[in-house]
Short mmCIF file of C-alpha atoms and ligand atoms in Angstrom, two decimals:
data_model
loop_
_atom_site.label_atom_id
_atom_site.label_comp_id
_atom_site.label_asym_id
_atom_site.label_seq_id
_atom_site.Cartn_x
_atom_site.Cartn_y
_atom_site.Cartn_z
CA MET O 1308 10.89 20.46 5.96
CA ASN O 1309 7.53 21.85 6.44
CA SER O 1310 6.22 19.66 9.49
CA SER O 1311 2.76 21.33 9.45
CA GLU O 1312 2.35 20.59 5.69
CA LEU O 1313 3.56 16.95 6.15
CA MET O 1314 1.27 16.31 9.13
CA ARG O 1315 -1.65 17.84 7.35
CA VAL O 1316 -1.19 15.51 4.29
CA ALA O 1317 -0.50 12.45 6.43
CA GLY O 1318 -3.80 13.18 8.28
CA ALA O 1319 -5.71 13.56 4.89
CA MET O 1320 -4.27 10.35 3.62
CA VAL O 1321 -5.78 8.44 6.56
CA ALA O 1322 -8.89 10.48 7.05
CA ARG O 1323 -11.87 8.71 8.50
CA GLY O 1324 -13.94 6.51 5.98
CA LYS O 1325 -11.15 6.64 3.32
CA GLY O 1326 -8.07 4.88 2.12
CA ILE O 1327 -5.56 4.59 -0.55
CA LEU O 1328 -5.60 2.86 -3.98
CA ALA O 1329 -2.24 1.33 -4.79
CA ALA O 1330 -2.13 1.67 -8.53
CA ASP O 1331 1.75 1.75 -8.71
CA GLU O 1332 2.29 -1.76 -10.13
CA SER O 1333 5.84 -1.74 -11.89
CA GLY O 1334 6.10 -2.70 -15.56
CA GLY O 1335 6.63 -6.42 -14.72
CA THR O 1336 3.91 -6.47 -12.14
CA ILE O 1337 1.22 -4.94 -14.54
CA LYS O 1338 2.05 -7.34 -17.15
CA LYS O 1339 1.53 -10.22 -14.98
CA ARG O 1340 -2.06 -8.59 -14.05
CA PHE O 1341 -2.74 -8.23 -17.73
CA ASP O 1342 -1.58 -11.78 -18.55
CA GLY O 1343 -4.38 -12.84 -16.09
CA ILE O 1344 -6.82 -11.26 -18.59
CA LYS O 1345 -4.91 -12.02 -21.74
CA LEU O 1346 -4.30 -8.55 -22.37
CA GLU O 1347 -1.05 -7.14 -24.02
CA SER O 1348 0.71 -4.88 -21.71
CA THR O 1349 1.12 -1.75 -23.94
CA GLU O 1350 1.46 1.78 -22.65
CA GLU O 1351 -1.97 2.77 -24.02
CA HIS O 1352 -3.62 -0.36 -22.44
CA ARG O 1353 -1.91 0.58 -19.01
CA ARG O 1354 -3.11 4.20 -19.46
CA THR O 1355 -6.69 3.16 -20.26
CA TYR O 1356 -6.87 0.80 -17.32
CA ARG O 1357 -5.67 3.35 -14.92
CA GLU O 1358 -8.12 6.05 -16.36
CA MET O 1359 -10.86 3.52 -15.78
CA LEU O 1360 -9.92 3.36 -12.00
CA PHE O 1361 -9.23 7.08 -11.54
CA THR O 1362 -12.35 8.29 -13.18
CA ALA O 1363 -14.76 5.70 -11.51
CA PRO O 1364 -17.87 7.46 -10.47
CA GLY O 1365 -18.30 7.47 -6.65
CA ALA O 1366 -14.84 6.20 -5.70
CA ALA O 1367 -13.64 9.51 -4.62
CA GLU O 1368 -15.80 9.33 -1.53
CA SER O 1369 -13.87 6.52 -0.24
CA VAL O 1370 -10.35 7.17 -1.74
CA SER O 1371 -8.01 9.77 -0.07
CA GLY O 1372 -5.00 9.05 -2.23
CA VAL O 1373 -3.68 6.93 -5.24
CA ILE O 1374 -0.10 5.58 -5.41
CA LEU O 1375 1.20 5.98 -9.06
CA TYR O 1376 4.14 4.51 -10.94
CA ASP O 1377 6.77 6.56 -12.90
CA GLU O 1378 5.06 5.97 -16.20
CA THR O 1379 1.59 6.66 -14.72
CA ILE O 1380 2.32 10.03 -12.99
CA ARG O 1381 3.37 11.24 -16.46
CA GLN O 1382 0.24 10.03 -18.31
CA LYS O 1383 -2.95 11.90 -19.02
CA THR O 1384 -6.64 11.12 -19.17
CA ARG O 1385 -8.27 10.73 -22.73
CA ASP O 1386 -8.98 14.47 -22.79
CA GLY O 1387 -5.44 15.57 -21.87
CA THR O 1388 -5.47 16.37 -18.20
CA PRO O 1389 -2.39 14.77 -16.41
CA PHE O 1390 -3.40 12.18 -13.95
CA PRO O 1391 -2.00 13.89 -10.87
CA GLN O 1392 -4.07 17.14 -11.90
CA TYR O 1393 -7.12 15.06 -12.37
CA LEU O 1394 -6.96 13.30 -9.19
CA THR O 1395 -6.15 16.47 -7.17
CA LYS O 1396 -9.30 18.09 -8.62
CA GLN O 1397 -11.40 15.12 -7.42
CA GLY O 1398 -9.85 15.64 -3.77
CA ILE O 1399 -7.58 12.76 -4.12
CA ILE O 1400 -3.95 13.17 -3.26
CA PRO O 1401 -1.36 11.73 -5.82
CA GLY O 1402 1.43 9.65 -4.44
CA ILE O 1403 4.39 8.03 -6.29
CA LYS O 1404 6.30 4.54 -5.76
CA VAL O 1405 9.89 5.60 -5.57
CA ASP O 1406 11.83 2.28 -4.78
CA LEU O 1407 13.41 0.46 -7.55
CA GLY O 1408 12.35 -2.91 -6.48
CA ALA O 1409 13.65 -5.83 -4.27
CA LYS O 1410 16.86 -7.32 -5.46
CA PRO O 1411 18.80 -10.21 -4.14
CA LEU O 1412 20.94 -9.37 -1.03
CA ALA O 1413 24.50 -10.40 -1.61
CA GLY O 1414 25.66 -12.97 0.84
CA PHE O 1415 22.24 -13.79 2.13
CA SER O 1416 20.84 -16.31 -0.35
CA GLY O 1417 16.90 -16.15 -0.59
CA GLU O 1418 16.77 -12.70 0.92
CA THR O 1419 16.34 -9.35 -0.74
CA ILE O 1420 17.09 -5.73 -0.20
CA THR O 1421 15.08 -2.85 -1.81
CA GLU O 1422 17.17 -0.51 -4.00
CA GLY O 1423 16.59 3.05 -5.01
CA LEU O 1424 18.39 5.36 -2.59
CA ASP O 1425 21.07 6.77 -5.03
CA GLY O 1426 19.66 9.87 -6.71
CA LEU O 1427 16.50 9.70 -4.67
CA ARG O 1428 16.71 13.24 -3.47
CA GLU O 1429 16.70 14.56 -7.16
CA ARG O 1430 13.82 12.20 -8.13
CA LEU O 1431 11.78 13.43 -5.27
CA VAL O 1432 12.17 17.06 -6.37
CA GLU O 1433 10.88 15.91 -9.86
CA TYR O 1434 7.95 14.02 -8.55
CA ARG O 1435 6.82 16.77 -6.27
CA GLY O 1436 6.90 19.03 -9.33
CA LEU O 1437 4.67 16.67 -11.14
CA GLY O 1438 2.20 16.82 -8.22
CA ALA O 1439 3.18 13.97 -5.95
CA ARG O 1440 2.53 14.72 -2.15
CA PHE O 1441 3.48 11.31 -0.82
CA ALA O 1442 5.64 8.45 -1.64
CA LYS O 1443 5.92 4.70 -1.13
CA TRP O 1444 8.92 2.56 -0.65
CA ARG O 1445 8.39 -1.22 -0.03
CA ALA O 1446 10.80 -3.48 1.74
CA VAL O 1447 10.10 -7.33 1.32
CA ILE O 1448 10.76 -9.83 4.10
CA ASP O 1449 10.15 -13.37 3.26
CA ILE O 1450 9.55 -16.13 5.85
CA ALA O 1451 11.13 -19.50 5.18
CA GLU O 1452 12.59 -22.44 6.70
CA GLY O 1453 15.46 -22.02 8.93
CA THR O 1454 17.18 -18.63 9.35
CA ILE O 1455 15.11 -16.61 6.86
CA PRO O 1456 14.48 -13.89 7.69
CA SER O 1457 17.89 -13.22 9.01
CA ALA O 1458 18.35 -10.34 11.54
CA PHE O 1459 20.88 -8.72 9.09
CA ALA O 1460 18.37 -8.58 6.17
CA VAL O 1461 15.67 -7.02 8.54
CA ALA O 1462 18.12 -4.46 9.71
CA ALA O 1463 19.39 -3.46 6.24
CA ASN O 1464 15.91 -3.11 4.89
CA ALA O 1465 14.63 -1.13 7.89
CA HIS O 1466 17.85 1.12 7.43
CA ALA O 1467 16.79 1.79 3.80
CA LEU O 1468 13.34 2.38 4.75
CA ALA O 1469 14.41 5.08 7.21
CA ARG O 1470 16.92 6.82 4.87
CA TYR O 1471 14.10 6.96 2.31
CA ALA O 1472 11.54 8.33 4.84
CA ALA O 1473 14.06 11.08 5.91
CA LEU O 1474 14.78 12.15 2.25
CA CYS O 1475 11.00 12.19 1.59
CA GLN O 1476 10.27 14.54 4.54
CA GLU O 1477 13.26 16.86 3.67
CA ASN O 1478 11.33 17.42 0.37
CA ASP O 1479 8.02 17.90 1.99
CA ILE O 1480 6.71 14.57 0.61
CA VAL O 1481 5.00 12.25 3.07
CA PRO O 1482 6.60 8.78 3.30
CA ILE O 1483 4.59 5.54 3.35
CA VAL O 1484 6.78 3.17 5.04
CA GLU O 1485 6.10 -0.35 3.79
CA PRO O 1486 7.83 -3.21 5.43
CA GLU O 1487 6.04 -6.21 4.06
CA VAL O 1488 6.29 -9.64 5.50
CA LEU O 1489 5.10 -11.86 2.84
CA MET O 1490 2.27 -14.33 3.31
CA ASP O 1491 3.69 -16.84 0.72
CA GLY O 1492 4.48 -20.29 2.07
CA ALA O 1493 3.05 -22.51 4.78
CA HIS O 1494 4.00 -20.87 8.06
CA SER O 1495 1.72 -20.40 11.02
CA ILE O 1496 0.08 -17.13 12.17
CA GLU O 1497 2.28 -17.28 15.29
CA ARG O 1498 5.55 -17.28 13.02
CA CYS O 1499 4.11 -14.31 11.11
CA GLU O 1500 3.54 -12.53 14.34
CA GLN O 1501 7.01 -13.13 15.59
CA VAL O 1502 8.63 -11.96 12.38
CA THR O 1503 6.33 -8.91 12.03
CA GLU O 1504 7.16 -7.88 15.70
CA ALA O 1505 10.85 -8.05 15.00
CA VAL O 1506 10.49 -6.21 11.72
CA LEU O 1507 8.38 -3.30 13.07
CA GLU O 1508 10.64 -3.02 16.25
CA ARG O 1509 13.60 -2.55 13.99
CA VAL O 1510 11.85 -0.15 11.48
CA PHE O 1511 10.62 2.15 14.33
CA ARG O 1512 14.29 2.16 15.87
CA GLU O 1513 15.73 3.21 12.52
CA LEU O 1514 13.05 5.75 11.95
CA PHE O 1515 13.91 7.24 15.37
CA GLU O 1516 17.56 7.25 14.71
CA HIS O 1517 17.15 8.89 11.14
CA ARG O 1518 15.07 11.54 12.91
CA VAL O 1519 11.93 10.82 11.01
CA LEU O 1520 8.86 12.90 12.00
CA LEU O 1521 6.50 10.14 12.94
CA GLU O 1522 3.49 12.77 12.86
CA GLY O 1523 4.34 13.12 9.06
CA MET O 1524 4.47 9.57 7.99
CA VAL O 1525 2.00 6.50 7.29
CA LEU O 1526 2.94 2.91 8.01
CA LYS O 1527 1.82 0.27 5.36
CA PRO O 1528 2.27 -3.12 7.17
CA ASN O 1529 1.10 -6.66 6.48
CA MET O 1530 -1.54 -8.04 8.60
CA VAL O 1531 -0.55 -10.92 10.92
CA ILE O 1532 -1.92 -13.81 9.05
CA SER O 1533 -1.34 -17.47 8.33
CA GLY O 1534 0.86 -18.29 5.20
CA LYS O 1535 -1.25 -18.95 2.12
CA LYS O 1536 -0.30 -22.61 2.03
CA ALA O 1537 -0.73 -23.19 5.82
CA ALA O 1538 -2.91 -26.17 6.70
CA ASN O 1539 -5.09 -24.62 9.27
CA ARG O 1540 -5.38 -20.91 8.51
CA ALA O 1541 -6.23 -18.77 11.42
CA PRO O 1542 -9.78 -17.41 11.20
CA PRO O 1543 -10.49 -13.64 10.57
CA GLN O 1544 -11.12 -12.77 14.31
CA ALA O 1545 -7.62 -14.19 15.31
CA VAL O 1546 -5.97 -12.23 12.40
CA ALA O 1547 -7.67 -8.99 13.55
CA GLU O 1548 -6.51 -9.73 17.23
CA ALA O 1549 -2.91 -10.77 16.45
CA THR O 1550 -2.45 -7.76 14.14
CA LEU O 1551 -3.76 -5.39 16.81
CA ARG O 1552 -1.51 -6.93 19.35
CA VAL O 1553 1.54 -6.34 17.42
CA LEU O 1554 0.76 -2.95 16.14
CA ARG O 1555 -0.15 -1.72 19.71
CA ARG O 1556 3.20 -3.03 20.90
CA HIS O 1557 5.41 -1.46 18.10
CA VAL O 1558 3.57 1.46 16.50
CA PRO O 1559 3.87 4.89 18.54
CA PRO O 1560 0.46 6.68 18.87
CA ALA O 1561 2.29 9.73 17.31
CA VAL O 1562 1.88 7.91 13.86
CA PRO O 1563 -1.34 9.24 12.42
CA GLY O 1564 -2.39 6.09 10.49
CA ILE O 1565 -1.71 2.74 9.44
CA ALA O 1566 -2.84 1.73 5.87
CA PHE O 1567 -2.47 -2.08 5.25
CA LEU O 1568 -1.32 -3.69 2.09
CA SER O 1569 -3.60 -6.74 1.10
CA GLY O 1570 -0.52 -9.02 0.04
CA GLY O 1571 -2.42 -11.84 -1.73
CA GLN O 1572 -5.62 -11.90 0.57
CA SER O 1573 -8.99 -12.14 -1.34
CA PRO O 1574 -10.73 -8.87 -1.71
CA THR O 1575 -13.44 -9.90 0.73
CA GLU O 1576 -11.02 -11.22 3.21
CA ALA O 1577 -9.01 -8.07 3.09
CA THR O 1578 -12.14 -5.95 3.68
CA LEU O 1579 -13.37 -8.21 6.64
CA HIS O 1580 -10.07 -8.33 8.54
CA LEU O 1581 -9.91 -4.34 8.26
CA SER O 1582 -13.53 -3.99 9.58
CA LEU O 1583 -13.05 -6.52 12.32
CA MET O 1584 -9.88 -4.52 13.70
CA ASN O 1585 -11.82 -1.25 13.54
CA LYS O 1586 -14.53 -2.89 15.59
CA LEU O 1587 -11.97 -3.60 18.34
CA GLY O 1588 -11.35 -0.01 18.79
CA PRO O 1589 -10.72 2.80 20.01
CA LEU O 1590 -7.36 2.77 18.54
CA PRO O 1591 -4.48 5.18 19.06
CA TRP O 1592 -4.06 5.56 15.03
CA SER O 1593 -6.51 5.41 12.12
CA LEU O 1594 -6.65 2.03 10.57
CA THR O 1595 -7.30 1.94 6.92
CA PHE O 1596 -6.40 0.29 3.50
CA SER O 1597 -3.76 0.89 0.89
CA TYR O 1598 -4.73 -2.02 -1.17
CA GLY O 1599 -3.62 -3.03 -4.85
CA ARG O 1600 -5.02 -6.47 -5.64
CA ALA O 1601 -7.96 -6.39 -3.11
CA LEU O 1602 -9.17 -3.05 -4.66
CA GLN O 1603 -8.56 -3.96 -8.28
CA ASP O 1604 -8.82 -7.73 -8.95
CA THR O 1605 -12.56 -7.75 -9.50
CA ALA O 1606 -12.51 -4.47 -11.62
CA LEU O 1607 -9.58 -5.90 -13.76
CA LYS O 1608 -11.61 -9.08 -14.52
CA ALA O 1609 -14.89 -7.15 -15.19
CA TRP O 1610 -13.19 -4.91 -17.60
CA GLY O 1611 -11.19 -7.65 -19.33
CA GLY O 1612 -9.45 -5.08 -21.59
CA VAL O 1613 -12.72 -4.61 -23.41
CA ALA O 1614 -13.93 -0.98 -24.08
CA ALA O 1615 -17.49 -1.90 -23.67
CA ASN O 1616 -16.75 -3.07 -20.10
CA PHE O 1617 -15.12 0.17 -19.06
CA ALA O 1618 -18.17 1.18 -16.85
CA ALA O 1619 -18.69 -2.36 -15.47
CA GLY O 1620 -14.85 -2.28 -14.32
CA GLN O 1621 -15.41 1.11 -12.71
CA LYS O 1622 -18.51 -0.24 -10.96
CA GLU O 1623 -16.59 -3.00 -9.30
CA TYR O 1624 -13.85 -0.90 -8.24
CA ALA O 1625 -16.13 1.88 -6.79
CA LYS O 1626 -17.94 -1.01 -4.94
CA ARG O 1627 -14.64 -2.30 -3.27
CA ALA O 1628 -13.68 1.23 -2.44
CA ARG O 1629 -16.95 1.84 -0.85
CA LEU O 1630 -16.96 -1.43 1.35
CA ASN O 1631 -13.51 -0.78 2.37
CA GLY O 1632 -14.38 2.65 3.39
CA LEU O 1633 -17.15 1.26 5.61
CA ALA O 1634 -14.40 -1.17 7.06
CA THR O 1635 -12.33 1.78 8.20
CA THR O 1636 -15.03 2.45 10.57
CA GLY O 1637 -15.92 -1.24 11.42
CA ARG O 1638 -19.31 -1.07 9.60
CA TYR O 1639 -18.67 -3.59 6.83
CA ALA O 1640 -20.45 -7.01 7.05
CA PRO O 1641 -20.10 -9.74 4.48
CA ASP O 1642 -23.75 -9.86 3.60
CA MET O 1643 -23.15 -6.43 1.94
CA GLU O 1644 -21.26 -8.12 -0.85
CA SER O 1645 -24.47 -9.31 -2.58
CA GLN O 1646 -26.38 -6.14 -2.01
CA ALA O 1647 -23.67 -3.58 -2.97
CA ALA O 1648 -23.21 -2.70 -6.58
P1 13P M 759 -1.30 -5.47 -2.57
O1 13P M 759 -2.44 -4.75 -1.71
O2 13P M 759 -1.62 -6.19 -3.87
O3 13P M 759 -0.38 -6.22 -1.62
O4 13P M 759 -0.50 -4.17 -3.11
C1 13P M 759 -0.14 -3.12 -2.23
C2 13P M 759 1.01 -2.62 -2.48
O5 13P M 759 1.23 -1.34 -2.82
C3 13P M 759 2.25 -3.54 -2.48
O6 13P M 759 3.43 -2.71 -2.35
#
């Protein structure tokens, strides 16, 4: 393990003013996104869409890294440059999703465990050879009536996250540790806070026990937020305050940065929340974004799978990247939405 290399890459991933694009949708997820614009999910359509994002003029100023999927890391730009090489040339660090998805957890109806540890060491070696310098593993924790999440499901997922993180560092790859508490359902922000606290407490205990170098990782958590279907959803300032309260309690300052997932928040909501939190600084870690939908939704719609709209899609993506870049230093305001193009 090369600790100084891990620390250097982790620091660059969460550099001031920049964040990460999650473009690592699996085959099933990208099909769902393309269904939304009535576009067939062929390999060439997926390649074109990713090329549109990766080559968007101006975006590199606000994007430190891109998370790729197994298919995407092997694809090339139209003129034949492999995506990882193209990104590296723009000063963007290529990363790779390495988990194999959340599967039903036997014996715990309604809960999941993320799979993909078997053979992971060998896959990491290959991905590093293809240019990846960081990886992502997503654990999924649902909130439901009764006993969900169970302490057992939280512990099993935290254990898998820590085993993944240790394997990444052994292979000089920075792990993004992503324990996502879902915002599906009608739960209150208080319930989300309680569950997120329990999850982060367990995750950091496991990371410690697995001897993971905290300085060489990035945490990717959910924000503490009301469920999507909750009757009285907490306002943005309450989300910012509750999220920071939990993170301050559970994330050691040795962790260089926290890069949030958007998890179903609207693009503008996700940007506002991030900016409000950064306004509440100084903070012990850098606080940035690793958004999928919140960076891509408007770009995907503007493109619509139509070649003539390629530049329009790029413009929308570059706009969201720029506004989220501003949010990492607390300088975003909602009235910028209408001015910025
Ligand atoms: P969303 O921002 O759309 O939640 O995606 C982020 C991600 O990488 C989920 O694993």
